[in-house]
Short mmCIF file of C-alpha atoms and ligand atoms in Angstrom, two decimals:
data_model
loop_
_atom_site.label_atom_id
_atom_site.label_comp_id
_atom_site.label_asym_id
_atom_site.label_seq_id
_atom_site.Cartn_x
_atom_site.Cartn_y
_atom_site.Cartn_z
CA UNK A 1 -12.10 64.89 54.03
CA UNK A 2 -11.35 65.92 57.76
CA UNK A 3 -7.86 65.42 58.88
CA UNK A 4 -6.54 64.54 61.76
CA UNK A 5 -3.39 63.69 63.65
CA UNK A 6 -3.91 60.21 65.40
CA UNK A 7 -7.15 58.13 64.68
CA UNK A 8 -7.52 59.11 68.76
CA UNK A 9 -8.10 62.86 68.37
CA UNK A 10 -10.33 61.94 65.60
CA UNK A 11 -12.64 59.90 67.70
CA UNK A 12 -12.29 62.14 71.18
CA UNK A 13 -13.31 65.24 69.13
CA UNK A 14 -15.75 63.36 66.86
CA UNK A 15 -17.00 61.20 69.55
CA UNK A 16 -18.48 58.99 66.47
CA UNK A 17 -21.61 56.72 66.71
CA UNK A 18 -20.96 55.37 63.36
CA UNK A 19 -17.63 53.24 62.16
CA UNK A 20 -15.24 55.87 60.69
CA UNK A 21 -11.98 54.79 58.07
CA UNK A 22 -9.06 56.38 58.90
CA UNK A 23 -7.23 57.41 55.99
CA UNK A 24 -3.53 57.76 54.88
CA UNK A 25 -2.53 58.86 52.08
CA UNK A 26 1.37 58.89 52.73
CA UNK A 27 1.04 55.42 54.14
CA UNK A 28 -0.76 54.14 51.02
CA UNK A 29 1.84 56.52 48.37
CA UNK A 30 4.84 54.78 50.63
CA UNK A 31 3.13 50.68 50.14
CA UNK A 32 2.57 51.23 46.67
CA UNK A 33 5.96 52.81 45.66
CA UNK A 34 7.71 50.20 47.53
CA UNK A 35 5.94 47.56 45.69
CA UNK A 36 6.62 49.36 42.19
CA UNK A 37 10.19 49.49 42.75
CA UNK A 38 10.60 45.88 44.18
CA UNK A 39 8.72 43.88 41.32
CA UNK A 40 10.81 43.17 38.50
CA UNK A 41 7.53 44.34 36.16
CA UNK A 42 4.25 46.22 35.36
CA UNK A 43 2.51 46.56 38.55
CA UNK A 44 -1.11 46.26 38.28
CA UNK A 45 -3.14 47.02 41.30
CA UNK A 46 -6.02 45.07 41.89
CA UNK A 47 -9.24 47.22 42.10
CA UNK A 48 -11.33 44.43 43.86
CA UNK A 49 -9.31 45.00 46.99
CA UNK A 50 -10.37 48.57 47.95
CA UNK A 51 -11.44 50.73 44.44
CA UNK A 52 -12.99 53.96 46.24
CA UNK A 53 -12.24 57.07 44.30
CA UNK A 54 -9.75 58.29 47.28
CA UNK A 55 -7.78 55.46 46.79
CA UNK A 56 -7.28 54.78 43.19
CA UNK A 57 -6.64 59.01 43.22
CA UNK A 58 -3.69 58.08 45.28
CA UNK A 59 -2.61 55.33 43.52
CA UNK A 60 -2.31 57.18 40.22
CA UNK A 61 -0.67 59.74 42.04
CA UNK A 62 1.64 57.91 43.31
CA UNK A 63 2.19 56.46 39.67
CA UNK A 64 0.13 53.31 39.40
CA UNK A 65 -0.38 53.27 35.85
CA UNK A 66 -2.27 50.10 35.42
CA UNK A 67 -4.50 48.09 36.94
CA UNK A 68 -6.48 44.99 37.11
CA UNK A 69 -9.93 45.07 36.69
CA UNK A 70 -12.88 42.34 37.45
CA UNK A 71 -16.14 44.30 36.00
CA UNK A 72 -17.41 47.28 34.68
CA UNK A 73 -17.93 48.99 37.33
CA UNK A 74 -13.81 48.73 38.20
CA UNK A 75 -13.72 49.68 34.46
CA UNK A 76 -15.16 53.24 35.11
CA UNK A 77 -13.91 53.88 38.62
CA UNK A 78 -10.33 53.59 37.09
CA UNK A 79 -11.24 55.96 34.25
CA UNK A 80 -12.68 58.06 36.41
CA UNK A 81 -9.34 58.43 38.61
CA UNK A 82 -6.74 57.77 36.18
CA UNK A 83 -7.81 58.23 32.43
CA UNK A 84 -4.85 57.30 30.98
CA UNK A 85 -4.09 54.15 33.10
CA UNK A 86 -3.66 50.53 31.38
CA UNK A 87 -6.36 48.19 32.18
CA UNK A 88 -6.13 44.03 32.51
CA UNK A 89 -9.12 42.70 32.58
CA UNK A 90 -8.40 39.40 34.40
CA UNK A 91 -11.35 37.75 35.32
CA UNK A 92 -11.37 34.07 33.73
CA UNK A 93 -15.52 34.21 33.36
CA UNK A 94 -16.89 36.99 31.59
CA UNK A 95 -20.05 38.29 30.84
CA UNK A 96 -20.18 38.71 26.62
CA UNK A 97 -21.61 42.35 27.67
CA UNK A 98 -18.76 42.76 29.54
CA UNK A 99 -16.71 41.54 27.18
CA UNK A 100 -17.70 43.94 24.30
CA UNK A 101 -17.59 46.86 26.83
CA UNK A 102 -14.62 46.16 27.64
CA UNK A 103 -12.99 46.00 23.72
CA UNK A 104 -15.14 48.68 22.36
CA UNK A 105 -15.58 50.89 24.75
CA UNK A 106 -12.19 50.62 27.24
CA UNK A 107 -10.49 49.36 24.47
CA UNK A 108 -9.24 47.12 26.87
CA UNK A 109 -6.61 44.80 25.14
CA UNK A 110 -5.39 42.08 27.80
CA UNK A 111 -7.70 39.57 29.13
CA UNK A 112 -7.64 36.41 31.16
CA UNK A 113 -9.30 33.05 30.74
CA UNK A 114 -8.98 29.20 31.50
CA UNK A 115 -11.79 27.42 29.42
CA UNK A 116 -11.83 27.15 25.20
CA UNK A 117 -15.50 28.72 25.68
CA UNK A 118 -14.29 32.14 27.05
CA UNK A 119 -11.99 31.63 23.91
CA UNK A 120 -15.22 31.75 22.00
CA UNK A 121 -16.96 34.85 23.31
CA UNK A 122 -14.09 36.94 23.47
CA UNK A 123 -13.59 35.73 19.30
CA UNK A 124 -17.31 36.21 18.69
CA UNK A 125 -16.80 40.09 19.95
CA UNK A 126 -13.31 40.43 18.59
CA UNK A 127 -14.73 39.93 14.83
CA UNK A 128 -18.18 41.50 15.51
CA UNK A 129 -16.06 45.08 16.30
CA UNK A 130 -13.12 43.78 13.43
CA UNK A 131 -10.53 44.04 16.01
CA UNK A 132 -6.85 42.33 15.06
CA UNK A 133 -6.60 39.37 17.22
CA UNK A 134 -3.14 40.09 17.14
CA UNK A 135 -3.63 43.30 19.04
CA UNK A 136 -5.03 41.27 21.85
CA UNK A 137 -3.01 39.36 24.46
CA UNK A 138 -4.95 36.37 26.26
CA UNK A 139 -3.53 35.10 29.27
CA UNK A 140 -4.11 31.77 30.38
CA UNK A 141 -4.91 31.40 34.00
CA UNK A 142 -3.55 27.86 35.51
CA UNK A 143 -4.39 26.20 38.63
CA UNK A 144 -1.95 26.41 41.51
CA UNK A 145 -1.00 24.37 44.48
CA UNK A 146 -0.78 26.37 48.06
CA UNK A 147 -1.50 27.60 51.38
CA UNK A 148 -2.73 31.00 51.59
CA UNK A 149 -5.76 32.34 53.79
CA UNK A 150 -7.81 32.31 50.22
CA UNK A 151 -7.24 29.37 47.89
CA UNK A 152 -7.96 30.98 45.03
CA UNK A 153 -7.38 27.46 42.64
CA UNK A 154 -10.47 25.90 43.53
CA UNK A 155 -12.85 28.31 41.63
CA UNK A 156 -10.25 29.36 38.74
CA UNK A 157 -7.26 28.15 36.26
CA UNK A 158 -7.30 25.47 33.66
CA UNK A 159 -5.22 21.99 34.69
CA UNK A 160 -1.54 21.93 32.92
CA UNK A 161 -2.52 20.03 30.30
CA UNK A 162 -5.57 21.88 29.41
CA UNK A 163 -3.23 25.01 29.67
CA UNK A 164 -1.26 23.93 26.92
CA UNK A 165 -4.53 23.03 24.62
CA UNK A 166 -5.77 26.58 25.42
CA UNK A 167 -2.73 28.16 24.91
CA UNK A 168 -2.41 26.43 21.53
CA UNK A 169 -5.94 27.19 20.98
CA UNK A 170 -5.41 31.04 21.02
CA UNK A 171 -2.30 30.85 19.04
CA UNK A 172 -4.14 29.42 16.24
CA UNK A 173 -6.61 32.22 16.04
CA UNK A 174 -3.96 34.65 15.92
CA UNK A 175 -3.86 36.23 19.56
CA UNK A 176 -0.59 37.02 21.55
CA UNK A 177 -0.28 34.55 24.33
CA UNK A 178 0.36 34.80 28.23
CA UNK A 179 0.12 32.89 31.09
CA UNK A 180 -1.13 33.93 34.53
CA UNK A 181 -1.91 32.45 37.95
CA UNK A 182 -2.94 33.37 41.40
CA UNK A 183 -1.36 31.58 44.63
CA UNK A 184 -4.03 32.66 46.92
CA UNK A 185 -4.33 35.90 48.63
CA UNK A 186 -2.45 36.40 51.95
CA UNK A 187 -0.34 33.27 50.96
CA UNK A 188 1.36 31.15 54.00
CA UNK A 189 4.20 29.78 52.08
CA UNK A 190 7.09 31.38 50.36
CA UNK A 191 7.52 28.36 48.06
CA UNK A 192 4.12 29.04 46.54
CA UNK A 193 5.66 30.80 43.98
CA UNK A 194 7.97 28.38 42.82
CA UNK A 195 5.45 25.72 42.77
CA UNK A 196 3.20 28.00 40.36
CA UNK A 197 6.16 29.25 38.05
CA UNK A 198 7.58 25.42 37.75
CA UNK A 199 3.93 24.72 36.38
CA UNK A 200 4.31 27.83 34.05
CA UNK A 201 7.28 26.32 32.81
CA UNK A 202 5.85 22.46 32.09
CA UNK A 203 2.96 24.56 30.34
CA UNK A 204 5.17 26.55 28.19
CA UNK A 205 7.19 24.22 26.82
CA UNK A 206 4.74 21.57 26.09
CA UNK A 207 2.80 23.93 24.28
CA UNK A 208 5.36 25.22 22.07
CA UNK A 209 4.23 28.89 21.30
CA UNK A 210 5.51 32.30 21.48
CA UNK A 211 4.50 33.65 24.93
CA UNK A 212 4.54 37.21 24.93
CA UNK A 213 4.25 37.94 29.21
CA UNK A 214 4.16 36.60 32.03
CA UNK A 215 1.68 37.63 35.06
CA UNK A 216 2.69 36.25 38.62
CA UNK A 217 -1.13 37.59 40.40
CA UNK A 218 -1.72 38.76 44.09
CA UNK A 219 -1.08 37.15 47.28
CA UNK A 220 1.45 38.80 48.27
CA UNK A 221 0.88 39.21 51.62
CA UNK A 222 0.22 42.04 53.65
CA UNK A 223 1.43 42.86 57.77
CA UNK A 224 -0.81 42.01 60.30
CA UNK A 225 -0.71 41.33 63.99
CA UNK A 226 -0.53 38.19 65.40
CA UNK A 227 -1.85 36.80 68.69
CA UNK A 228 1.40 37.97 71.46
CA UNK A 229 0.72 35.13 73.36
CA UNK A 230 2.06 32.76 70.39
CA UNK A 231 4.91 32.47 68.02
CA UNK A 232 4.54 34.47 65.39
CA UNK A 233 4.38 32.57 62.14
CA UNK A 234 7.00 32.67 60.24
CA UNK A 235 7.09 34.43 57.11
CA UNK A 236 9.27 36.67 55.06
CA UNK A 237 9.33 40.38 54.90
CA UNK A 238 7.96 41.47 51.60
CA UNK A 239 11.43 42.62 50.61
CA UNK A 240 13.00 38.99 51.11
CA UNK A 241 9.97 37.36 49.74
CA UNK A 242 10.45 39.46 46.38
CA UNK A 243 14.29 38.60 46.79
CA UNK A 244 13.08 34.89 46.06
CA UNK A 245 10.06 35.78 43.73
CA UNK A 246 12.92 37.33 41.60
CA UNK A 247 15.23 34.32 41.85
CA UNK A 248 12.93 31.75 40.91
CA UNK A 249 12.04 33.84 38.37
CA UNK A 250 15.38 33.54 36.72
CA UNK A 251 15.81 29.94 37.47
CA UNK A 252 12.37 28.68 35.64
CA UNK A 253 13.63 31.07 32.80
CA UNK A 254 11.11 33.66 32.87
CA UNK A 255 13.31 36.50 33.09
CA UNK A 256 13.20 37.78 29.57
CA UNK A 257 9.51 37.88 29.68
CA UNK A 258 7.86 41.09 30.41
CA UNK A 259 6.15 40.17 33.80
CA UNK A 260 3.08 41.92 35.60
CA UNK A 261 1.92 41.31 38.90
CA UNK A 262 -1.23 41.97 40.51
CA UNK A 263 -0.91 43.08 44.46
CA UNK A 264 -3.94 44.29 46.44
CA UNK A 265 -3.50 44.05 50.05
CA UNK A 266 0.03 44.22 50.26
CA UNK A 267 -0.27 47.88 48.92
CA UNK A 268 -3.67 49.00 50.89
CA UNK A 269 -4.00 46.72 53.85
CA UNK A 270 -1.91 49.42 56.32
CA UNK A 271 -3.21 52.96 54.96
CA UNK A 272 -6.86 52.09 56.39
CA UNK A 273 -7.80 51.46 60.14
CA UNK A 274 -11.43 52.06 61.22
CA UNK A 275 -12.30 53.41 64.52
CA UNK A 276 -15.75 51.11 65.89
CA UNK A 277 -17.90 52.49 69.15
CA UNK A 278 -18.78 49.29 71.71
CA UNK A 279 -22.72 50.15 71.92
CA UNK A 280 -23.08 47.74 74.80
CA UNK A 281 -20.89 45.75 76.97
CA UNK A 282 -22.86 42.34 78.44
CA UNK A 283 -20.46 40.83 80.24
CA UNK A 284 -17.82 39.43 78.47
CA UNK A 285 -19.62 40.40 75.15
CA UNK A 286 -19.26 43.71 72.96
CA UNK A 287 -21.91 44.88 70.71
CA UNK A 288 -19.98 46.95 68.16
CA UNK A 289 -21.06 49.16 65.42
CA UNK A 290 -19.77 47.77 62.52
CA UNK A 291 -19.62 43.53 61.58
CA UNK A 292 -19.04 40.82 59.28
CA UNK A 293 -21.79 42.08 56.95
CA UNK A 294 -19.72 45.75 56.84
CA UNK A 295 -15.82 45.93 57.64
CA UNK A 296 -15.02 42.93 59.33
CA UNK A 297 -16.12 39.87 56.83
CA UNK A 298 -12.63 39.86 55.71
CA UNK A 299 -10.65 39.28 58.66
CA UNK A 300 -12.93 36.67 59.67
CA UNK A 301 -13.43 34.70 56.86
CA UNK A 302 -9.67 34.86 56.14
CA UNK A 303 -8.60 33.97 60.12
CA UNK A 304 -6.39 37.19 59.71
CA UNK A 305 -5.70 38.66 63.00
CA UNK A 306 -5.85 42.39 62.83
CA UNK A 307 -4.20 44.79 65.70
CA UNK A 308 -6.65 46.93 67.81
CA UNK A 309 -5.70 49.88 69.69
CA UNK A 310 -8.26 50.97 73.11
CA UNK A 311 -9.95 54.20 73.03
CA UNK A 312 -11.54 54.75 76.03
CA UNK A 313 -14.08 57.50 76.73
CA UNK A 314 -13.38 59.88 78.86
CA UNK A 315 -16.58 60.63 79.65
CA UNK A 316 -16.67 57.68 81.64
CA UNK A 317 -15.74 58.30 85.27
CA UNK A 318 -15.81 54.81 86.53
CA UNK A 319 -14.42 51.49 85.11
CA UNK A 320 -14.83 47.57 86.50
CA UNK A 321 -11.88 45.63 85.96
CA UNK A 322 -7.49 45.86 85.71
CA UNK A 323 -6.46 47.94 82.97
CA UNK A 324 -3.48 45.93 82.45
CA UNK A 325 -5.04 42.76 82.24
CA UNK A 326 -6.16 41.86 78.16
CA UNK A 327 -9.00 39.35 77.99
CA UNK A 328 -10.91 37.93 75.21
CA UNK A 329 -14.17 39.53 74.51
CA UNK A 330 -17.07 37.64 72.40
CA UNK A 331 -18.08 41.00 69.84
CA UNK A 332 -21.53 40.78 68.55
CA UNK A 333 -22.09 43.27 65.14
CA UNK A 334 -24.43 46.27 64.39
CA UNK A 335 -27.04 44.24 62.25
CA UNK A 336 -30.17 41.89 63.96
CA UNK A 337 -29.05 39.01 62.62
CA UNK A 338 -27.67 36.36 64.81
CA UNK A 339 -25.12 35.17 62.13
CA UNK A 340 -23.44 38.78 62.59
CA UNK A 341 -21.35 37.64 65.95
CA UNK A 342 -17.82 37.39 65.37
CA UNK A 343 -16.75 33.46 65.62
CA UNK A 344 -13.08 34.75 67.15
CA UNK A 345 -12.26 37.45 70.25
CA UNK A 346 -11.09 40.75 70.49
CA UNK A 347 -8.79 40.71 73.11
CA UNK A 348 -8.57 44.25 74.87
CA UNK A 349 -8.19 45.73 78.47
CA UNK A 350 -10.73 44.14 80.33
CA UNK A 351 -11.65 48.06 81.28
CA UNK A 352 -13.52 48.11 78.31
CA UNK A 353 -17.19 49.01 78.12
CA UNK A 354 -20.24 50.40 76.68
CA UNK A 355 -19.38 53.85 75.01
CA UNK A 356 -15.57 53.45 74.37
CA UNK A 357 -13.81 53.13 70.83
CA UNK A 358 -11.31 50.46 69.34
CA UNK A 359 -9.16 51.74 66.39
CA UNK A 360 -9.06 48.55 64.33
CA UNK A 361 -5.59 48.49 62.16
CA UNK A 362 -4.20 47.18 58.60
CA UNK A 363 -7.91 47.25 57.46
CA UNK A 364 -7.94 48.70 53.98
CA UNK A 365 -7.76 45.65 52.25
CA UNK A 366 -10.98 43.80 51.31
CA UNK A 367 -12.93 46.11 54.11
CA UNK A 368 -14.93 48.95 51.88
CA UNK A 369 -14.88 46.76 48.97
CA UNK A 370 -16.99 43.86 50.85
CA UNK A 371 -19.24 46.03 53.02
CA UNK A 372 -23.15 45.63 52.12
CA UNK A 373 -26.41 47.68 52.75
CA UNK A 374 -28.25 44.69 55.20
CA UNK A 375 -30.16 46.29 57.86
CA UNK A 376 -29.52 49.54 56.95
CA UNK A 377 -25.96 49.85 57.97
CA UNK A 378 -23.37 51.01 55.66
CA UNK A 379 -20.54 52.39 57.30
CA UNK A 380 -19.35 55.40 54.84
CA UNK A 381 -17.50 57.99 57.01
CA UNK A 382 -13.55 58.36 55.82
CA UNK A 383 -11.33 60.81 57.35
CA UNK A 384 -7.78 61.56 56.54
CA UNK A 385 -5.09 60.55 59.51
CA UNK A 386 -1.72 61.88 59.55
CA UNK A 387 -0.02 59.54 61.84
CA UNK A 388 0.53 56.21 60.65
CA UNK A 389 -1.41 53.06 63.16
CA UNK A 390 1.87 51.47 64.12
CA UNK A 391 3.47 54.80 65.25
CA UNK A 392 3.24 55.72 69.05
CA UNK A 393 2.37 53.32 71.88
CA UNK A 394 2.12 49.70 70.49
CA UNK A 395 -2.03 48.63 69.96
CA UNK A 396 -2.83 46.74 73.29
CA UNK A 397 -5.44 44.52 72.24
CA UNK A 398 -5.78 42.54 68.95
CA UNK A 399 -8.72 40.89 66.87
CA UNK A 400 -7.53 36.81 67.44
CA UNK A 401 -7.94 34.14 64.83
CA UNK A 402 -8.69 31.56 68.33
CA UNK A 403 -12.53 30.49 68.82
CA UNK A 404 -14.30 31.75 71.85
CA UNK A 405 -16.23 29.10 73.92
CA UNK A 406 -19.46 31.46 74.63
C1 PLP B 1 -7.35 37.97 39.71
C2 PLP B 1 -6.90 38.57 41.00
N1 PLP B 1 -5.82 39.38 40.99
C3 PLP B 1 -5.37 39.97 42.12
C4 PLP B 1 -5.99 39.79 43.32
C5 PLP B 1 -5.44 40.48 44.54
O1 PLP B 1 -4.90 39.56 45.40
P1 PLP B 1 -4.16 40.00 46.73
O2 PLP B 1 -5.06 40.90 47.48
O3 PLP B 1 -3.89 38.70 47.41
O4 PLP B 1 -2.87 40.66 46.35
C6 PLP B 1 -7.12 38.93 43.40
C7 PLP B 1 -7.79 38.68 44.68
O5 PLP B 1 -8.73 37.94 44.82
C8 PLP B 1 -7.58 38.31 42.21
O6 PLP B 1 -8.66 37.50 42.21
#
């Protein structure tokens, strides 16, 4: 990888045409060490957030020894960069391929699920390779109440009662019992928590078995910007948000469980930023080189506001416009589709134009992991950036979560 000091000397020596990541390793090795030696547990990265090889390298260098896994294509890109990691495999819906690839193969031995037929495949494969149900932990996902900028309840987790059915359900067969939820990725309330381990709590007792762990999910959220011109919404800091985490934790009696959790963009969100070209300025509009169907679905889809720093070219001798003054700029993506114009603004220097570069920051979460081949664009370019985005001058322009009238 080529390695820079600031994102900026990258794209003035570089002059890029194509979207470039920006890379940091020590800012990455710093997120996920922090995390590690805040949770109370097992810390189990989630691949689905960003699983390229230079970043699950850096996680098991920096000691992530397990992580969560959707597929099994996550299944072979952690093998690949940490052989000796621990694996959860914590999608609820399987594939029974999957499944058996995952026992026989991974020798995967913790799983999630919230319906009695998942129950079924997973037995059917257990007995067909003469496994020990006993050797395998199933963790029942349950349905939580929150805000976050993903809901993630609607699709998964099994209703309390139905919790306790399922968890009685795998007892009988002779599996080791856990429960699990997700609050939502990028969650907007601290409480969220508390809501979901009360629920664990109803669940558990009702159902009157041994459970063995107990796995509190993502959504912890990560740093972004925020639009200057409002108030900042309030959240914790991810050190006084695990402060409560921990203290509910005790309070619904969970604290002589084992516990795992499962962050993703709290740990990789800040190590990435990507540096986009503007191939055209049309007034108030930007035609950028990356979009929603590459780096930017994400931000977009979640109404996260990201923080953009102004590259200008120097090649350009002559600029319209007060550099001082940040406006809103409609930004239009790389792809000929019509759907590919960004619903909210990037507000920069109204000097911007046609040839300059933004450095888009805290995009490693949910960025590479979400970009797609359409049109023939696939940004792929990562160099490696010493200096962390939020050192130097504050970014001067940010991607807004407001609608643009056109
Ligand atoms: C099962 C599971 N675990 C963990 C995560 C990571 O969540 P986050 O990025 O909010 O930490 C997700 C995200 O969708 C998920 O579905």
């Amino acid at each position: 990888m080529e390695r820079f000091n600031t994102a900026v000397d990258a794209a003035l020596a570089l002059r890029p045409d194509q979207p470039i990541y920006c890379f940091r390793p020590t800012v990455l090795k710093q997120d996920a060490e922090a995390f590690k030696a805040m949770f109370p547990g097992k810390t189990a990265y989630a691949v689905k957030t960003n699983g390229e090889p230079f970043v699950l390298d850096t996680l098991a260098r920096a000691g992530i020894d397990c992580f969560d896994v959707a597929s099994p294509a996550e299944f072979a890109a952690v093998k690949a960069a940490a052989p000796k990691a621990e694996m959860l495999y914590m999608h609820p819906i399987k594939a029974q391929s999957d499944i058996r690839l995952a026992l026989e193969t991974y020798r995967i031995r913790t799983l999630s699920l919230d319906h009695e037929d998942e129950v079924a495949k997973i037995l059917r494969i257990v007995r067909a390779l003469d496994i020990d149900p006993a050797t395998i932990t199933l963790f029942v996902r349950i349905a939580t109440k929150g805000h976050a900028a993903y809901e993630l309840s609607k699709k998964f987790g099994a209703a309390p009662g139905h919790a306790v059915e399922l968890l009685q359900r795998i007892h009988r067969i002779g599996f080791k019992c856990g429960l699990c939820f997700h609050v939502g990725s990028q969650i907007e309330e601290p409480e969220t928590y508390e809501r979901a381990l009360a629920s664990a709590d109803w669940i558990r007792s009702r159902a009157g078995v041994p459970i063995v762990e107990l796995d509190v999910g993502g959504g912890f959220p990560a740093v972004y910007g925020h639009d200057p011109r409002r108030k900042a919404p309030e959240m914790p800091s991810l050190p006084e948000l695990m402060g409560q985490v921990k203290h509910d934790i005790v309070d619904w009696g969970f604290d002589d469980l084992p516990l795992v959790a499962e962050p993703g963009r709290v740990i990789v969100a800040r190590c990435i930023s990507l540096i986009v070209r503007v191939l055209l300025k049309k007034g108030r509009r930007l035609y950028i080189n990356d979009g929603i169907w590459a780096s930017l679905s994400d931000s977009w889809t979640g109404k996260i506001t990201l923080p953009a720093r102004f590259i200008p070219d120097p090649a350009r001798k002559t600029r319209a416009g007060n550099p001082d003054k940040i406006v809103p700029f409609k930004v239009c993506g790389a792809t000929c589709d019509s759907v590919d114009i960004l619903s909210r603004p990037f507000w920069l220097p109204e000097t911007v134009d046609t040839g300059d570069w933004i450095e888009i920051g805290h995009i490693g979460a949910y960025s590479l992991s979400l970009r797609t081949h359409f049109n023939g664009f696939y940004p792929d370019t990562v160099i490696e950036v010493n200096t962390p985005f939020d050192d130097g001058a504050e970014p001067e322009g940010f991607a807004s979560i407001e609608t643009m009238a056109d």
